[in-house]
Short mmCIF file of C-alpha atoms and ligand atoms in Angstrom, two decimals:
data_model
loop_
_atom_site.label_atom_id
_atom_site.label_comp_id
_atom_site.label_asym_id
_atom_site.label_seq_id
_atom_site.Cartn_x
_atom_site.Cartn_y
_atom_site.Cartn_z
CA MET A 3 -56.48 -61.23 70.09
CA GLU A 4 -58.27 -58.72 67.84
CA GLN A 5 -55.76 -56.09 69.44
CA GLU A 6 -52.81 -57.97 68.21
CA GLN A 7 -54.59 -58.15 64.82
CA ASN A 8 -54.76 -54.33 64.63
CA LYS A 9 -51.43 -53.70 65.64
CA ALA A 10 -50.25 -56.02 63.17
CA LYS A 11 -52.07 -54.37 60.46
CA LEU A 12 -51.03 -50.95 61.61
CA SER A 13 -47.39 -51.92 61.29
CA THR A 14 -47.92 -53.67 57.79
CA TYR A 15 -49.73 -50.23 56.61
CA HIS A 16 -46.62 -48.03 57.78
CA GLN A 17 -43.96 -50.43 56.50
CA GLU A 18 -45.70 -50.97 53.18
CA HIS A 19 -46.15 -47.29 52.71
CA ASP A 20 -42.57 -46.71 53.33
CA GLU A 21 -41.17 -49.59 51.48
CA SER A 22 -43.44 -48.11 48.42
CA PHE A 23 -41.13 -44.80 48.41
CA LEU A 24 -37.75 -46.36 49.08
CA LYS A 25 -36.70 -45.98 45.30
CA SER A 26 -38.20 -42.63 45.13
CA GLY A 27 -36.10 -39.59 44.62
CA PHE A 28 -35.11 -37.66 47.56
CA SER A 29 -37.74 -34.86 47.38
CA THR A 30 -40.32 -37.30 46.84
CA LYS A 31 -39.24 -39.21 50.09
CA CYS A 32 -39.43 -35.78 52.01
CA LEU A 33 -43.19 -35.29 51.24
CA HIS A 34 -44.42 -39.04 51.86
CA MET A 35 -42.03 -41.24 54.02
CA GLY A 36 -43.66 -41.46 57.59
CA GLN A 37 -46.55 -39.56 56.26
CA GLU A 38 -49.23 -42.06 55.11
CA PRO A 39 -53.08 -40.80 55.28
CA GLU A 40 -53.74 -41.56 58.89
CA TYR A 41 -54.97 -45.06 59.68
CA ILE A 42 -58.50 -44.08 60.92
CA TYR A 43 -59.51 -40.97 59.63
CA GLY A 44 -57.57 -40.86 56.58
CA SER A 45 -55.87 -37.27 57.51
CA MET A 46 -53.34 -36.15 55.13
CA CYS A 47 -51.06 -34.31 57.67
CA PRO A 48 -49.67 -36.75 60.69
CA ALA A 49 -51.56 -35.90 63.82
CA ILE A 50 -49.87 -34.43 66.86
CA HIS A 51 -50.26 -37.31 69.70
CA LEU A 52 -49.86 -35.52 73.10
CA SER A 53 -50.57 -37.89 75.22
CA SER A 54 -47.58 -38.91 77.54
CA THR A 55 -49.52 -42.22 78.48
CA TYR A 56 -51.47 -44.94 76.74
CA ALA A 57 -54.42 -46.77 77.99
CA GLN A 58 -53.86 -50.87 78.26
CA ILE A 59 -56.45 -53.35 77.66
CA SER A 60 -54.95 -55.77 80.34
CA PRO A 61 -51.75 -55.69 82.59
CA GLY A 62 -48.83 -55.37 80.24
CA VAL A 63 -51.15 -55.13 76.85
CA PRO A 64 -51.46 -51.49 75.40
CA PHE A 65 -53.84 -50.77 72.74
CA SER A 66 -51.41 -50.07 70.03
CA ASN A 67 -47.36 -50.28 70.06
CA PHE A 68 -47.13 -47.27 72.81
CA ASP A 69 -47.45 -47.24 76.53
CA TYR A 70 -45.52 -44.08 77.73
CA THR A 71 -44.32 -41.37 75.42
CA ARG A 72 -40.70 -41.26 76.55
CA CYS A 73 -40.37 -44.66 75.28
CA GLY A 74 -42.34 -44.18 72.14
CA ASN A 75 -44.84 -41.87 70.49
CA PRO A 76 -46.44 -42.02 67.42
CA THR A 77 -45.72 -38.53 66.10
CA ARG A 78 -42.00 -38.98 66.82
CA SER A 79 -42.12 -42.47 65.43
CA ASN A 80 -43.65 -40.98 62.05
CA LEU A 81 -40.36 -38.70 62.11
CA GLU A 82 -38.09 -40.88 62.80
CA ARG A 83 -39.35 -43.06 59.75
CA LEU A 84 -39.06 -39.64 57.66
CA ILE A 85 -35.47 -39.44 58.89
CA SER A 86 -34.50 -42.91 57.74
CA GLY A 87 -35.80 -42.06 54.66
CA ILE A 88 -34.15 -39.12 53.99
CA GLU A 89 -30.75 -40.20 55.52
CA SER A 90 -30.79 -43.75 53.48
CA ALA A 91 -30.63 -45.35 56.77
CA LYS A 92 -32.56 -48.41 57.96
CA TYR A 93 -32.86 -47.00 61.54
CA SER A 94 -32.87 -43.52 63.10
CA HIS A 95 -33.54 -41.89 66.58
CA VAL A 96 -34.60 -38.38 67.56
CA TRP A 97 -33.27 -36.61 70.23
CA SER A 98 -34.08 -33.24 71.96
CA SER A 99 -31.35 -31.46 70.40
CA GLY A 100 -28.27 -31.91 68.33
CA MET A 101 -26.21 -31.87 71.58
CA ALA A 102 -28.51 -34.50 73.03
CA ALA A 103 -27.42 -36.60 70.11
CA ILE A 104 -23.85 -35.86 70.42
CA ASN A 105 -24.31 -37.17 74.18
CA ALA A 106 -26.25 -40.29 73.16
CA MET A 107 -23.30 -41.40 70.82
CA VAL A 108 -20.86 -40.82 73.62
CA ASN A 109 -22.97 -42.98 75.76
CA LEU A 110 -21.88 -45.96 73.45
CA LEU A 111 -18.56 -45.80 74.86
CA GLU A 112 -17.24 -47.13 78.15
CA ILE A 113 -14.86 -45.46 80.86
CA GLY A 114 -11.31 -45.00 79.23
CA ASP A 115 -12.43 -45.23 75.58
CA GLU A 116 -11.17 -42.38 73.42
CA ILE A 117 -12.58 -40.39 70.63
CA VAL A 118 -10.65 -39.23 67.81
CA CYS A 119 -12.41 -35.89 66.74
CA VAL A 120 -11.79 -33.45 64.06
CA ASP A 121 -10.22 -30.23 65.53
CA ASP A 122 -12.38 -27.52 64.07
CA VAL A 123 -15.53 -29.32 65.26
CA TYR A 124 -18.69 -27.59 66.49
CA GLY A 125 -17.71 -25.31 69.40
CA GLY A 126 -20.46 -27.24 71.76
CA THR A 127 -19.30 -30.45 70.91
CA GLN A 128 -15.77 -29.46 71.86
CA ARG A 129 -16.77 -28.02 75.17
CA TYR A 130 -18.79 -31.05 75.83
CA LEU A 131 -15.76 -33.32 75.15
CA ARG A 132 -13.49 -31.12 77.34
CA ASN A 133 -15.41 -30.30 80.06
CA ILE A 134 -18.23 -32.88 80.50
CA SER A 135 -17.65 -36.32 79.06
CA SER A 136 -13.73 -36.40 79.71
CA THR A 137 -14.05 -35.18 83.38
CA LYS A 138 -17.32 -36.74 84.51
CA GLN A 139 -17.68 -40.05 82.41
CA GLY A 140 -13.74 -40.72 81.94
CA ILE A 141 -13.73 -40.52 78.02
CA LYS A 142 -10.50 -39.56 76.20
CA TYR A 143 -10.44 -37.37 73.42
CA THR A 144 -7.70 -36.03 70.78
CA PHE A 145 -8.65 -33.24 68.28
CA ILE A 146 -6.84 -33.69 65.18
CA ASP A 147 -6.87 -32.07 61.73
CA PHE A 148 -8.43 -34.40 59.03
CA ASP A 149 -6.80 -32.88 56.11
CA ASP A 150 -3.76 -35.07 57.36
CA MET A 151 -4.31 -38.71 56.85
CA GLU A 152 -0.72 -39.51 58.14
CA LEU A 153 -1.81 -37.79 61.21
CA LEU A 154 -5.12 -39.98 61.28
CA LYS A 155 -3.32 -43.06 60.99
CA LYS A 156 -0.79 -42.26 63.86
CA SER A 157 -3.83 -41.27 66.09
CA LEU A 158 -5.17 -44.65 66.13
CA HIS A 159 -4.33 -47.11 68.76
CA SER A 160 -6.13 -49.78 70.48
CA GLY A 161 -7.55 -47.40 73.13
CA VAL A 162 -9.51 -45.35 70.16
CA LYS A 163 -13.31 -46.74 69.98
CA MET A 164 -14.71 -43.71 68.18
CA VAL A 165 -13.92 -41.63 65.20
CA MET A 166 -15.82 -38.33 64.67
CA CYS A 167 -15.63 -36.08 62.12
CA GLU A 168 -18.05 -33.41 60.14
CA SER A 169 -18.67 -33.53 56.53
CA GLU A 170 -18.29 -29.80 56.38
CA THR A 171 -16.67 -28.08 59.31
CA ASN A 172 -17.54 -25.14 61.09
CA PRO A 173 -16.90 -22.33 60.72
CA THR A 174 -13.91 -22.66 58.25
CA LEU A 175 -15.99 -25.25 55.87
CA LYS A 176 -13.23 -27.71 55.43
CA VAL A 177 -14.54 -30.84 53.66
CA ALA A 178 -13.97 -34.11 55.11
CA ASP A 179 -12.75 -37.09 52.37
CA ILE A 180 -15.42 -39.34 53.98
CA LYS A 181 -14.70 -42.47 52.22
CA THR A 182 -10.92 -42.09 52.92
CA ILE A 183 -11.29 -41.30 56.36
CA ILE A 184 -13.64 -44.77 56.73
CA LYS A 185 -11.28 -47.15 55.04
CA ILE A 186 -8.12 -45.88 56.96
CA VAL A 187 -10.03 -46.45 60.37
CA LYS A 188 -11.76 -49.66 59.42
CA ASP A 189 -8.67 -51.18 58.01
CA TYR A 190 -6.97 -50.59 61.63
CA ASN A 191 -10.04 -52.05 63.31
CA PRO A 192 -13.39 -52.34 62.02
CA GLU A 193 -14.86 -52.20 65.52
CA ILE A 194 -13.99 -48.53 65.79
CA ILE A 195 -17.26 -46.44 65.49
CA THR A 196 -17.24 -43.76 62.56
CA VAL A 197 -19.56 -41.04 63.17
CA ILE A 198 -20.16 -38.07 60.70
CA ASP A 199 -22.05 -34.81 62.03
CA ASN A 200 -23.66 -33.95 58.87
CA THR A 201 -25.28 -30.64 60.07
CA PHE A 202 -23.53 -28.16 57.76
CA ILE A 203 -24.26 -29.60 54.54
CA SER A 204 -27.60 -31.23 55.12
CA PRO A 205 -29.07 -34.65 53.90
CA TYR A 206 -30.11 -33.23 50.52
CA ASN A 207 -26.37 -32.37 49.85
CA CYS A 208 -24.71 -35.52 51.23
CA ARG A 209 -25.85 -38.83 52.70
CA PRO A 210 -22.73 -40.13 54.82
CA ILE A 211 -24.55 -43.71 55.17
CA GLU A 212 -24.30 -43.99 51.69
CA LEU A 213 -20.49 -43.45 51.89
CA GLY A 214 -20.34 -46.31 54.63
CA VAL A 215 -20.09 -44.49 57.71
CA ASP A 216 -21.59 -45.97 61.02
CA ILE A 217 -23.65 -43.26 62.29
CA VAL A 218 -24.89 -39.98 60.76
CA MET A 219 -25.57 -37.09 63.25
CA GLU A 220 -27.25 -33.87 62.52
CA SER A 221 -28.62 -30.81 64.37
CA VAL A 222 -32.04 -30.55 63.03
CA THR A 223 -32.34 -26.98 64.47
CA LYS A 224 -30.45 -26.09 61.31
CA TYR A 225 -31.42 -26.92 57.61
CA ILE A 226 -33.57 -30.13 58.20
CA ASN A 227 -36.22 -28.27 60.29
CA GLY A 228 -35.21 -25.06 58.86
CA HIS A 229 -37.28 -22.35 60.09
CA SER A 230 -35.47 -21.42 63.24
CA ASP A 231 -38.34 -22.61 65.68
CA VAL A 232 -37.39 -26.19 66.85
CA LEU A 233 -34.59 -27.52 68.87
CA MET A 234 -33.79 -31.21 68.04
CA GLY A 235 -31.12 -33.73 66.92
CA ILE A 236 -30.96 -36.99 64.99
CA THR A 237 -28.82 -40.42 64.84
CA ALA A 238 -29.20 -42.63 62.17
CA THR A 239 -27.33 -45.69 61.30
CA ASN A 240 -27.63 -49.05 59.04
CA CYS A 241 -26.30 -51.30 61.92
CA GLU A 242 -28.79 -52.86 64.10
CA LYS A 243 -26.39 -53.37 67.10
CA LEU A 244 -25.74 -49.62 67.40
CA HIS A 245 -29.48 -49.12 66.62
CA ASP A 246 -30.40 -51.38 69.60
CA LYS A 247 -27.94 -49.35 71.95
CA LEU A 248 -29.10 -45.86 70.61
CA PHE A 249 -33.00 -47.08 71.42
CA TYR A 250 -32.10 -48.20 74.72
CA ILE A 251 -29.87 -44.90 75.74
CA ASN A 252 -33.16 -42.88 74.00
CA ARG A 253 -35.44 -44.53 76.25
CA CYS A 254 -33.42 -44.65 79.31
CA VAL A 255 -31.74 -40.87 79.07
CA GLY A 256 -35.14 -39.68 77.89
CA ALA A 257 -33.51 -36.57 75.94
CA VAL A 258 -36.54 -36.83 73.53
CA PRO A 259 -38.33 -33.97 71.52
CA SER A 260 -42.09 -33.15 72.11
CA PRO A 261 -44.65 -34.48 69.77
CA PHE A 262 -45.42 -30.88 68.82
CA ASP A 263 -41.61 -30.30 67.57
CA CYS A 264 -41.98 -33.67 65.85
CA PHE A 265 -44.87 -32.40 63.79
CA MET A 266 -43.31 -28.97 63.27
CA THR A 267 -40.18 -30.89 62.01
CA ILE A 268 -42.00 -33.19 59.71
CA ARG A 269 -43.90 -30.01 57.87
CA GLY A 270 -40.26 -28.40 57.71
CA ILE A 271 -38.94 -31.39 55.99
CA LYS A 272 -41.34 -31.22 53.05
CA THR A 273 -39.79 -28.18 51.64
CA LEU A 274 -36.18 -29.36 52.63
CA SER A 275 -35.20 -29.96 48.78
CA ILE A 276 -36.56 -26.75 47.42
CA ARG A 277 -35.07 -24.74 50.43
CA ILE A 278 -31.62 -26.37 49.93
CA GLU A 279 -31.42 -25.87 46.31
CA ARG A 280 -32.17 -22.21 46.82
CA GLN A 281 -29.82 -21.84 49.28
CA ASN A 282 -26.98 -23.65 47.38
CA SER A 283 -27.40 -21.47 44.45
CA ASN A 284 -27.67 -18.00 46.41
CA ALA A 285 -24.55 -19.11 48.63
CA LEU A 286 -22.81 -19.78 45.17
CA ALA A 287 -23.74 -16.38 43.98
CA ILE A 288 -22.61 -14.62 47.29
CA ALA A 289 -19.40 -16.40 47.51
CA ARG A 290 -18.31 -15.23 44.17
CA PHE A 291 -19.53 -11.67 44.60
CA LEU A 292 -17.61 -11.84 47.71
CA GLU A 293 -14.28 -13.28 46.08
CA SER A 294 -14.37 -10.22 43.37
CA ASN A 295 -15.06 -7.39 46.20
CA LYS A 296 -11.91 -5.40 47.37
CA ASN A 297 -12.72 -5.17 50.68
CA ILE A 298 -12.56 -9.15 51.16
CA GLU A 299 -9.57 -10.76 52.10
CA LYS A 300 -10.71 -14.18 51.58
CA VAL A 301 -13.55 -16.48 50.79
CA CYS A 302 -14.17 -20.07 52.31
CA TYR A 303 -16.73 -21.74 50.19
CA PRO A 304 -16.23 -25.58 48.85
CA GLY A 305 -18.10 -24.37 45.54
CA LEU A 306 -15.50 -21.99 44.46
CA GLU A 307 -12.72 -23.29 41.81
CA SER A 308 -10.09 -21.69 44.28
CA SER A 309 -11.12 -23.77 47.16
CA LYS A 310 -8.71 -26.75 47.97
CA TYR A 311 -11.79 -28.57 48.80
CA HIS A 312 -13.32 -28.04 45.81
CA LYS A 313 -12.68 -31.63 44.33
CA ALA A 314 -13.63 -33.41 47.75
CA ALA A 315 -17.13 -31.63 47.72
CA LYS A 316 -17.93 -32.40 44.07
CA GLU A 317 -16.96 -35.81 44.71
CA GLN A 318 -19.37 -36.31 47.67
CA PHE A 319 -21.94 -33.34 47.48
CA GLU A 320 -25.05 -32.61 45.47
CA GLY A 321 -24.69 -29.06 46.00
CA PHE A 322 -21.88 -27.03 47.82
CA GLY A 323 -24.38 -25.90 50.75
CA GLY A 324 -25.70 -22.70 52.00
CA ILE A 325 -22.79 -21.61 54.17
CA VAL A 326 -20.21 -19.05 53.19
CA SER A 327 -17.25 -18.01 55.45
CA PHE A 328 -15.09 -14.99 54.63
CA TYR A 329 -12.57 -12.50 55.87
CA VAL A 330 -13.33 -8.73 55.42
CA LYS A 331 -10.12 -6.44 54.95
CA GLY A 332 -9.58 -4.68 58.15
CA GLU A 333 -9.25 -5.08 61.84
CA PHE A 334 -12.46 -5.87 64.34
CA ASP A 335 -13.58 -2.05 63.95
CA TYR A 336 -14.42 -2.18 60.53
CA THR A 337 -15.85 -5.67 60.99
CA LYS A 338 -17.99 -4.56 63.75
CA LYS A 339 -19.21 -1.57 61.47
CA PHE A 340 -20.07 -3.71 58.75
CA LEU A 341 -22.14 -6.16 60.90
CA GLU A 342 -23.79 -3.23 62.38
CA LYS A 343 -24.93 -1.92 59.09
CA LEU A 344 -26.48 -4.78 57.64
CA GLY A 345 -30.07 -4.69 56.97
CA VAL A 346 -31.77 -7.62 55.24
CA ILE A 347 -29.23 -9.90 56.84
CA THR A 348 -29.42 -10.37 60.56
CA LEU A 349 -26.93 -10.84 63.13
CA ALA A 350 -27.16 -13.87 65.15
CA GLU A 351 -25.91 -17.43 66.12
CA SER A 352 -27.20 -20.45 64.54
CA LEU A 353 -27.73 -21.18 60.86
CA GLY A 354 -29.58 -23.25 58.26
CA SER A 355 -32.86 -21.58 58.26
CA VAL A 356 -34.85 -19.78 55.44
CA GLU A 357 -33.69 -16.37 56.67
CA THR A 358 -30.16 -15.35 55.95
CA LEU A 359 -27.90 -14.86 59.04
CA ILE A 360 -24.40 -13.79 59.81
CA ASN A 361 -22.29 -14.70 62.67
CA HIS A 362 -19.01 -13.54 64.34
CA PRO A 363 -17.50 -16.74 65.39
CA GLU A 364 -14.67 -15.19 67.56
CA THR A 365 -17.08 -13.41 69.90
CA MET A 366 -20.51 -15.55 69.21
CA THR A 367 -20.23 -19.30 68.24
CA HIS A 368 -16.61 -19.98 69.01
CA GLY A 369 -16.36 -17.57 72.30
CA SER A 370 -15.55 -20.62 74.48
CA VAL A 371 -12.75 -21.93 72.29
CA PRO A 372 -9.18 -21.40 73.77
CA LYS A 373 -7.12 -18.60 72.13
CA GLU A 374 -4.47 -20.91 70.63
CA MET A 375 -6.92 -22.70 69.35
CA LYS A 376 -8.80 -20.20 67.47
CA GLU A 377 -5.57 -18.86 66.43
CA LYS A 378 -4.52 -22.11 64.59
CA LEU A 379 -8.05 -22.45 63.23
CA GLY A 380 -8.03 -19.06 61.61
CA ILE A 381 -11.18 -17.59 63.63
CA THR A 382 -9.71 -13.93 63.77
CA PRO A 383 -11.55 -11.09 64.65
CA ASN A 384 -12.15 -9.96 60.62
CA PHE A 385 -13.60 -13.64 60.04
CA LEU A 386 -17.39 -13.93 59.42
CA ARG A 387 -19.83 -16.96 58.91
CA LEU A 388 -22.66 -16.23 56.61
CA SER A 389 -25.74 -18.88 56.56
CA VAL A 390 -27.63 -17.95 53.43
CA GLY A 391 -31.31 -18.01 53.30
CA VAL A 392 -34.02 -18.07 50.51
CA GLU A 393 -34.28 -14.36 49.99
CA ASP A 394 -33.95 -13.12 46.54
CA ILE A 395 -30.31 -13.00 45.52
CA ASP A 396 -30.41 -9.44 44.22
CA ASP A 397 -31.42 -8.15 48.09
CA LEU A 398 -28.73 -10.04 49.70
CA VAL A 399 -25.76 -8.99 47.40
CA LYS A 400 -27.12 -5.23 47.84
CA ASP A 401 -27.18 -5.63 51.48
CA LEU A 402 -23.45 -6.92 51.68
CA GLU A 403 -22.47 -4.37 48.88
CA GLN A 404 -23.70 -1.20 51.21
CA ALA A 405 -22.67 -2.58 54.37
CA LEU A 406 -19.07 -3.29 53.07
CA LEU A 407 -18.68 0.41 51.76
CA VAL A 408 -18.76 1.51 55.46
C1 LIG B 8 -25.87 -26.41 66.07
C2 LIG B 8 -24.87 -27.77 66.10
C3 LIG B 8 -24.93 -29.20 66.84
C4 LIG B 8 -25.73 -28.89 68.22
O1 LIG B 8 -27.29 -28.86 67.88
P1 LIG B 8 -28.25 -28.01 68.89
O2 LIG B 8 -29.29 -28.65 68.30
O3 LIG B 8 -28.01 -26.88 69.15
O4 LIG B 8 -27.84 -28.94 70.05
C5 LIG B 8 -23.95 -29.84 66.69
N1 LIG B 8 -23.43 -29.83 65.35
C6 LIG B 8 -23.28 -28.90 64.84
C7 LIG B 8 -22.14 -28.96 63.42
C8 LIG B 8 -23.93 -27.89 64.92
O5 LIG B 8 -23.89 -26.70 63.88
#
């Protein structure tokens, strides 16, 4: 009896705390949601609850809301409350990686169902759809260009059960017209699940749930954690039915992150706003610098007035993000020398962290994409993707300038 009262008090304490921040600004939510002073000791930082199991008072009556960590953990639960806050969603789940989150969404489907997916989707998602979910789980897929709304309309038929897109695509930075896509899909069949992978632009710049999408997914590994030291994914939704299914998959499959990684991510999110603000402004300055440099053939950045995605980005994003892709003038030989000469900027996969990284998609992140597809998407040997960090802008520009002179 006393135990039941304690459980109820704890739930109310959490709920009231989160509700008091629902109308706050984004930065305030980052610092406070899921992060009330701890119930017993009042500690300001959420504790890391490492225990894999929990004592029970009587059979089937655990002390609190938890019995076994795969099925629920206090640190993970704090993080899920925080994620719901920053994604403007009622429910969220955290997964052991972004790919585990993609896998979970595909697990919402049945054998024979079809996914319509954006053609320059993240390389790992493409590989998963081509080589795992289609061959082993019987999930069909079509890749289409979401710039072409007529093609989207034509691709919808009774077998399509999910439409998956990225708010900003990788690596050519196309911006999806999210509201129009959702309208077309839902007009055709409201049962089709719409999914946006928001990893590239981050919840500070865009919250697809507010634009009406069913599920937003992110690789936390990138901007949300932002420090290149955690691998994690999230899904968030306002739909109770989808939440129940994802909750079940989360516990059944067990692709859950460790309590330590959840703690690290909560810590990372505290500075999400100021990191992204700096990354937005550094990236815009770099895009402008590159656009005016004679050794550059073309710059892709939705913040540039010259970008064909500028209008869509302005309508949906609060900032244009920290990724700048560009083509250098020259062959692979020049590109390679340029990359080797960079000093402040590191050649590495991944993105979204505080330090600036550069990637050569053709040989690195998109190495496994078929050759014809690479050509169609514009992933050529002189194409590069820069993930701009929070360093001083002058140091970044100087580094690019000296390396371009090779
Ligand atoms: C990195 C990434 C993923 C996969 O996330 P992991 O955390 O690496 O598993 C999915 N989508 C996009 C857009 C990504 O950049």
